[in-house]
Amino acid sequence: MASTFSNLLVHIVFSTKNRVPLIRSEIQDSLYGYMGGIVRGDGGILLAIGGMPDHVHLLAKIKSDVAVAAAVKTVKAKSSKWLNAEQRLAHRFDWQVGYGAFSVSTSMAERVRKYILNQEEHHRKVSFQEELVALLKRNGISYDERYLLG
């Protein structure tokens, strides 16, 4: 059989540079829509997007021939370029250099989708750093705390 079959679901998390809260409510919907278009442009499917003024979560299905690092780089580069070109902010917009990417099984996709869409409620109890550490631990990823803030 010459076809490739895949179901690559990835939970992606990244923040604004220096965690500055620049994703205000008045730009959030258009930014999220634009980011969804970028994912689709790469042949992927955005299943959920949500976040807070200083970070964003995506649940995306990516094509088997697209590396996660390339997909994230494209979303971050094109979305920040678009925001800066649209001049929707008083200050230059940049994303942090790094990101978190976690594989998601089909059986957990709906749970992750709800988690992503419920970020505002979630962050009433948990800071972004606490959330990130929990995600890293849950996924068995070692980390250096010096690099969690940037």
PDB file of C-alpha atoms in Angstrom:
ATOM      1  CA  MET A   1       0.000   0.000   0.000  1.00  0.00           C
ATOM      2  CA  ALA A   2       1.478   3.320  -1.094  1.00  0.00           C
ATOM      3  CA  SER A   3      -0.534   5.559   1.217  1.00  0.00           C
ATOM      4  CA  THR A   4       0.512   7.055   4.531  1.00  0.00           C
ATOM      5  CA  PHE A   5      -1.956   6.966   7.399  1.00  0.00           C
ATOM      6  CA  SER A   6      -1.444   9.097  10.479  1.00  0.00           C
ATOM      7  CA  ASN A   7      -3.277  10.769  13.326  1.00  0.00           C
ATOM      8  CA  LEU A   8      -0.729  13.083  14.918  1.00  0.00           C
ATOM      9  CA  LEU A   9      -2.364  15.162  17.637  1.00  0.00           C
ATOM     10  CA  VAL A  10      -0.181  17.676  19.436  1.00  0.00           C
ATOM     11  CA  HIS A  11      -0.876  19.989  22.387  1.00  0.00           C
ATOM     12  CA  ILE A  12       1.344  23.034  21.801  1.00  0.00           C
ATOM     13  CA  VAL A  13       1.970  25.750  24.386  1.00  0.00           C
ATOM     14  CA  PHE A  14       3.988  28.948  24.107  1.00  0.00           C
ATOM     15  CA  SER A  15       3.954  32.394  25.622  1.00  0.00           C
ATOM     16  CA  THR A  16       4.537  35.950  24.610  1.00  0.00           C
ATOM     17  CA  LYS A  17       8.104  37.166  24.939  1.00  0.00           C
ATOM     18  CA  ASN A  18       8.907  37.761  28.613  1.00  0.00           C
ATOM     19  CA  ARG A  19       5.313  36.716  29.335  1.00  0.00           C
ATOM     20  CA  VAL A  20       4.068  40.232  28.667  1.00  0.00           C
ATOM     21  CA  PRO A  21       0.226  40.131  28.646  1.00  0.00           C
ATOM     22  CA  LEU A  22      -0.286  41.434  25.092  1.00  0.00           C
ATOM     23  CA  ILE A  23      -3.091  39.146  23.901  1.00  0.00           C
ATOM     24  CA  ARG A  24      -5.916  41.426  24.953  1.00  0.00           C
ATOM     25  CA  SER A  25      -9.536  40.369  24.556  1.00  0.00           C
ATOM     26  CA  GLU A  26     -10.086  42.740  21.617  1.00  0.00           C
ATOM     27  CA  ILE A  27      -7.450  40.963  19.483  1.00  0.00           C
ATOM     28  CA  GLN A  28      -7.785  37.433  20.850  1.00  0.00           C
ATOM     29  CA  ASP A  29     -10.467  36.139  18.451  1.00  0.00           C
ATOM     30  CA  SER A  30      -8.812  37.528  15.333  1.00  0.00           C
ATOM     31  CA  LEU A  31      -5.387  36.263  16.439  1.00  0.00           C
ATOM     32  CA  TYR A  32      -6.735  32.792  17.184  1.00  0.00           C
ATOM     33  CA  GLY A  33      -8.557  32.723  13.854  1.00  0.00           C
ATOM     34  CA  TYR A  34      -5.411  33.774  12.037  1.00  0.00           C
ATOM     35  CA  MET A  35      -3.374  31.108  13.808  1.00  0.00           C
ATOM     36  CA  GLY A  36      -5.982  28.515  12.789  1.00  0.00           C
ATOM     37  CA  GLY A  37      -5.560  29.633   9.188  1.00  0.00           C
ATOM     38  CA  ILE A  38      -1.801  29.157   9.450  1.00  0.00           C
ATOM     39  CA  VAL A  39      -2.277  25.600  10.734  1.00  0.00           C
ATOM     40  CA  ARG A  40      -4.707  24.879   7.863  1.00  0.00           C
ATOM     41  CA  GLY A  41      -2.246  26.397   5.396  1.00  0.00           C
ATOM     42  CA  ASP A  42       0.283  23.772   6.484  1.00  0.00           C
ATOM     43  CA  GLY A  43      -2.300  21.049   5.849  1.00  0.00           C
ATOM     44  CA  GLY A  44      -3.174  20.628   9.521  1.00  0.00           C
ATOM     45  CA  ILE A  45      -6.375  20.962  11.487  1.00  0.00           C
ATOM     46  CA  LEU A  46      -6.719  23.200  14.530  1.00  0.00           C
ATOM     47  CA  LEU A  47      -8.954  21.320  16.949  1.00  0.00           C
ATOM     48  CA  ALA A  48      -8.816  23.887  19.768  1.00  0.00           C
ATOM     49  CA  ILE A  49      -7.098  27.119  20.683  1.00  0.00           C
ATOM     50  CA  GLY A  50      -7.239  29.055  23.926  1.00  0.00           C
ATOM     51  CA  GLY A  51      -5.100  30.888  26.363  1.00  0.00           C
ATOM     52  CA  MET A  52      -4.542  33.935  28.443  1.00  0.00           C
ATOM     53  CA  PRO A  53      -3.081  37.381  27.721  1.00  0.00           C
ATOM     54  CA  ASP A  54       0.470  35.975  28.085  1.00  0.00           C
ATOM     55  CA  HIS A  55       0.255  32.514  26.486  1.00  0.00           C
ATOM     56  CA  VAL A  56      -1.613  30.273  24.094  1.00  0.00           C
ATOM     57  CA  HIS A  57      -2.485  26.567  23.835  1.00  0.00           C
ATOM     58  CA  LEU A  58      -3.258  24.783  20.580  1.00  0.00           C
ATOM     59  CA  LEU A  59      -4.514  21.274  19.955  1.00  0.00           C
ATOM     60  CA  ALA A  60      -3.642  20.505  16.363  1.00  0.00           C
ATOM     61  CA  LYS A  61      -3.637  17.567  14.037  1.00  0.00           C
ATOM     62  CA  ILE A  62      -0.536  17.866  11.886  1.00  0.00           C
ATOM     63  CA  LYS A  63       0.414  16.117   8.679  1.00  0.00           C
ATOM     64  CA  SER A  64       2.932  13.290   8.878  1.00  0.00           C
ATOM     65  CA  ASP A  65       5.401  15.158   6.669  1.00  0.00           C
ATOM     66  CA  VAL A  66       5.422  18.317   8.826  1.00  0.00           C
ATOM     67  CA  ALA A  67       7.789  18.383  11.800  1.00  0.00           C
ATOM     68  CA  VAL A  68       6.315  19.765  15.018  1.00  0.00           C
ATOM     69  CA  ALA A  69       9.175  22.266  15.297  1.00  0.00           C
ATOM     70  CA  ALA A  70       8.495  23.534  11.770  1.00  0.00           C
ATOM     71  CA  ALA A  71       4.753  23.808  12.414  1.00  0.00           C
ATOM     72  CA  VAL A  72       5.287  25.790  15.631  1.00  0.00           C
ATOM     73  CA  LYS A  73       7.901  28.030  14.002  1.00  0.00           C
ATOM     74  CA  THR A  74       5.515  28.824  11.163  1.00  0.00           C
ATOM     75  CA  VAL A  75       2.576  29.614  13.464  1.00  0.00           C
ATOM     76  CA  LYS A  76       4.693  31.840  15.699  1.00  0.00           C
ATOM     77  CA  ALA A  77       6.482  33.674  12.874  1.00  0.00           C
ATOM     78  CA  LYS A  78       3.428  34.329  10.716  1.00  0.00           C
ATOM     79  CA  SER A  79       1.142  35.308  13.589  1.00  0.00           C
ATOM     80  CA  SER A  80       3.605  37.775  15.127  1.00  0.00           C
ATOM     81  CA  LYS A  81       4.366  39.250  11.697  1.00  0.00           C
ATOM     82  CA  TRP A  82       0.642  39.653  11.056  1.00  0.00           C
ATOM     83  CA  LEU A  83       0.009  41.286  14.446  1.00  0.00           C
ATOM     84  CA  ASN A  84       2.877  43.718  13.975  1.00  0.00           C
ATOM     85  CA  ALA A  85       1.805  44.562  10.404  1.00  0.00           C
ATOM     86  CA  GLU A  86      -1.779  45.138  11.518  1.00  0.00           C
ATOM     87  CA  GLN A  87      -0.441  47.484  14.237  1.00  0.00           C
ATOM     88  CA  ARG A  88      -3.038  46.229  16.660  1.00  0.00           C
ATOM     89  CA  LEU A  89      -0.726  46.745  19.625  1.00  0.00           C
ATOM     90  CA  ALA A  90       1.039  49.760  21.067  1.00  0.00           C
ATOM     91  CA  HIS A  91       4.248  47.720  21.388  1.00  0.00           C
ATOM     92  CA  ARG A  92       6.060  45.238  19.170  1.00  0.00           C
ATOM     93  CA  PHE A  93       4.656  41.725  19.517  1.00  0.00           C
ATOM     94  CA  ASP A  94       6.952  38.703  19.834  1.00  0.00           C
ATOM     95  CA  TRP A  95       6.504  35.138  21.026  1.00  0.00           C
ATOM     96  CA  GLN A  96       8.971  33.474  23.393  1.00  0.00           C
ATOM     97  CA  VAL A  97      11.760  31.504  21.729  1.00  0.00           C
ATOM     98  CA  GLY A  98      10.755  28.081  23.056  1.00  0.00           C
ATOM     99  CA  TYR A  99       7.555  26.096  23.292  1.00  0.00           C
ATOM    100  CA  GLY A 100       6.077  22.955  24.781  1.00  0.00           C
ATOM    101  CA  ALA A 101       4.709  20.187  22.563  1.00  0.00           C
ATOM    102  CA  PHE A 102       2.972  17.137  23.955  1.00  0.00           C
ATOM    103  CA  SER A 103       1.576  14.167  22.057  1.00  0.00           C
ATOM    104  CA  VAL A 104      -2.105  13.501  22.637  1.00  0.00           C
ATOM    105  CA  SER A 105      -3.839  10.175  22.151  1.00  0.00           C
ATOM    106  CA  THR A 106      -7.190  10.112  20.407  1.00  0.00           C
ATOM    107  CA  SER A 107      -8.786   8.902  23.640  1.00  0.00           C
ATOM    108  CA  MET A 108      -7.571  12.037  25.460  1.00  0.00           C
ATOM    109  CA  ALA A 109      -8.224  14.576  22.676  1.00  0.00           C
ATOM    110  CA  GLU A 110     -11.615  15.723  23.976  1.00  0.00           C
ATOM    111  CA  ARG A 111     -10.252  16.171  27.505  1.00  0.00           C
ATOM    112  CA  VAL A 112      -7.319  18.250  26.201  1.00  0.00           C
ATOM    113  CA  ARG A 113      -9.669  20.265  23.960  1.00  0.00           C
ATOM    114  CA  LYS A 114     -11.883  21.148  26.951  1.00  0.00           C
ATOM    115  CA  TYR A 115      -8.807  22.026  29.022  1.00  0.00           C
ATOM    116  CA  ILE A 116      -7.582  24.390  26.302  1.00  0.00           C
ATOM    117  CA  LEU A 117     -10.968  26.055  25.892  1.00  0.00           C
ATOM    118  CA  ASN A 118     -11.261  26.510  29.678  1.00  0.00           C
ATOM    119  CA  GLN A 119      -8.006  28.406  30.259  1.00  0.00           C
ATOM    120  CA  GLU A 120      -9.539  31.425  31.965  1.00  0.00           C
ATOM    121  CA  GLU A 121     -11.195  29.312  34.649  1.00  0.00           C
ATOM    122  CA  HIS A 122      -8.096  27.127  35.006  1.00  0.00           C
ATOM    123  CA  HIS A 123      -5.832  30.127  35.606  1.00  0.00           C
ATOM    124  CA  ARG A 124      -7.963  31.419  38.444  1.00  0.00           C
ATOM    125  CA  LYS A 125      -6.330  28.640  40.474  1.00  0.00           C
ATOM    126  CA  VAL A 126      -3.007  27.925  38.752  1.00  0.00           C
ATOM    127  CA  SER A 127      -0.276  30.211  37.388  1.00  0.00           C
ATOM    128  CA  PHE A 128       1.191  29.671  33.925  1.00  0.00           C
ATOM    129  CA  GLN A 129       4.462  28.478  35.442  1.00  0.00           C
ATOM    130  CA  GLU A 130       2.641  25.956  37.659  1.00  0.00           C
ATOM    131  CA  GLU A 131       0.665  24.802  34.627  1.00  0.00           C
ATOM    132  CA  LEU A 132       3.801  24.392  32.519  1.00  0.00           C
ATOM    133  CA  VAL A 133       5.632  22.457  35.237  1.00  0.00           C
ATOM    134  CA  ALA A 134       2.620  20.146  35.625  1.00  0.00           C
ATOM    135  CA  LEU A 135       2.529  19.530  31.858  1.00  0.00           C
ATOM    136  CA  LEU A 136       6.248  18.788  31.792  1.00  0.00           C
ATOM    137  CA  LYS A 137       6.027  16.394  34.735  1.00  0.00           C
ATOM    138  CA  ARG A 138       2.912  14.659  33.379  1.00  0.00           C
ATOM    139  CA  ASN A 139       4.756  14.064  30.110  1.00  0.00           C
ATOM    140  CA  GLY A 140       8.006  12.885  31.712  1.00  0.00           C
ATOM    141  CA  ILE A 141      10.032  15.854  30.463  1.00  0.00           C
ATOM    142  CA  SER A 142      12.987  17.027  32.529  1.00  0.00           C
ATOM    143  CA  TYR A 143      13.562  20.774  32.710  1.00  0.00           C
ATOM    144  CA  ASP A 144      15.769  23.441  34.216  1.00  0.00           C
ATOM    145  CA  GLU A 145      13.734  26.018  36.158  1.00  0.00           C
ATOM    146  CA  ARG A 146      16.016  28.809  34.888  1.00  0.00           C
ATOM    147  CA  TYR A 147      14.423  28.395  31.448  1.00  0.00           C
ATOM    148  CA  LEU A 148      10.774  28.317  32.453  1.00  0.00           C
ATOM    149  CA  LEU A 149      10.368  32.076  32.496  1.00  0.00           C
ATOM    150  CA  GLY A 150      11.642  32.977  29.056  1.00  0.00           C
TER     151      GLY A 150
END
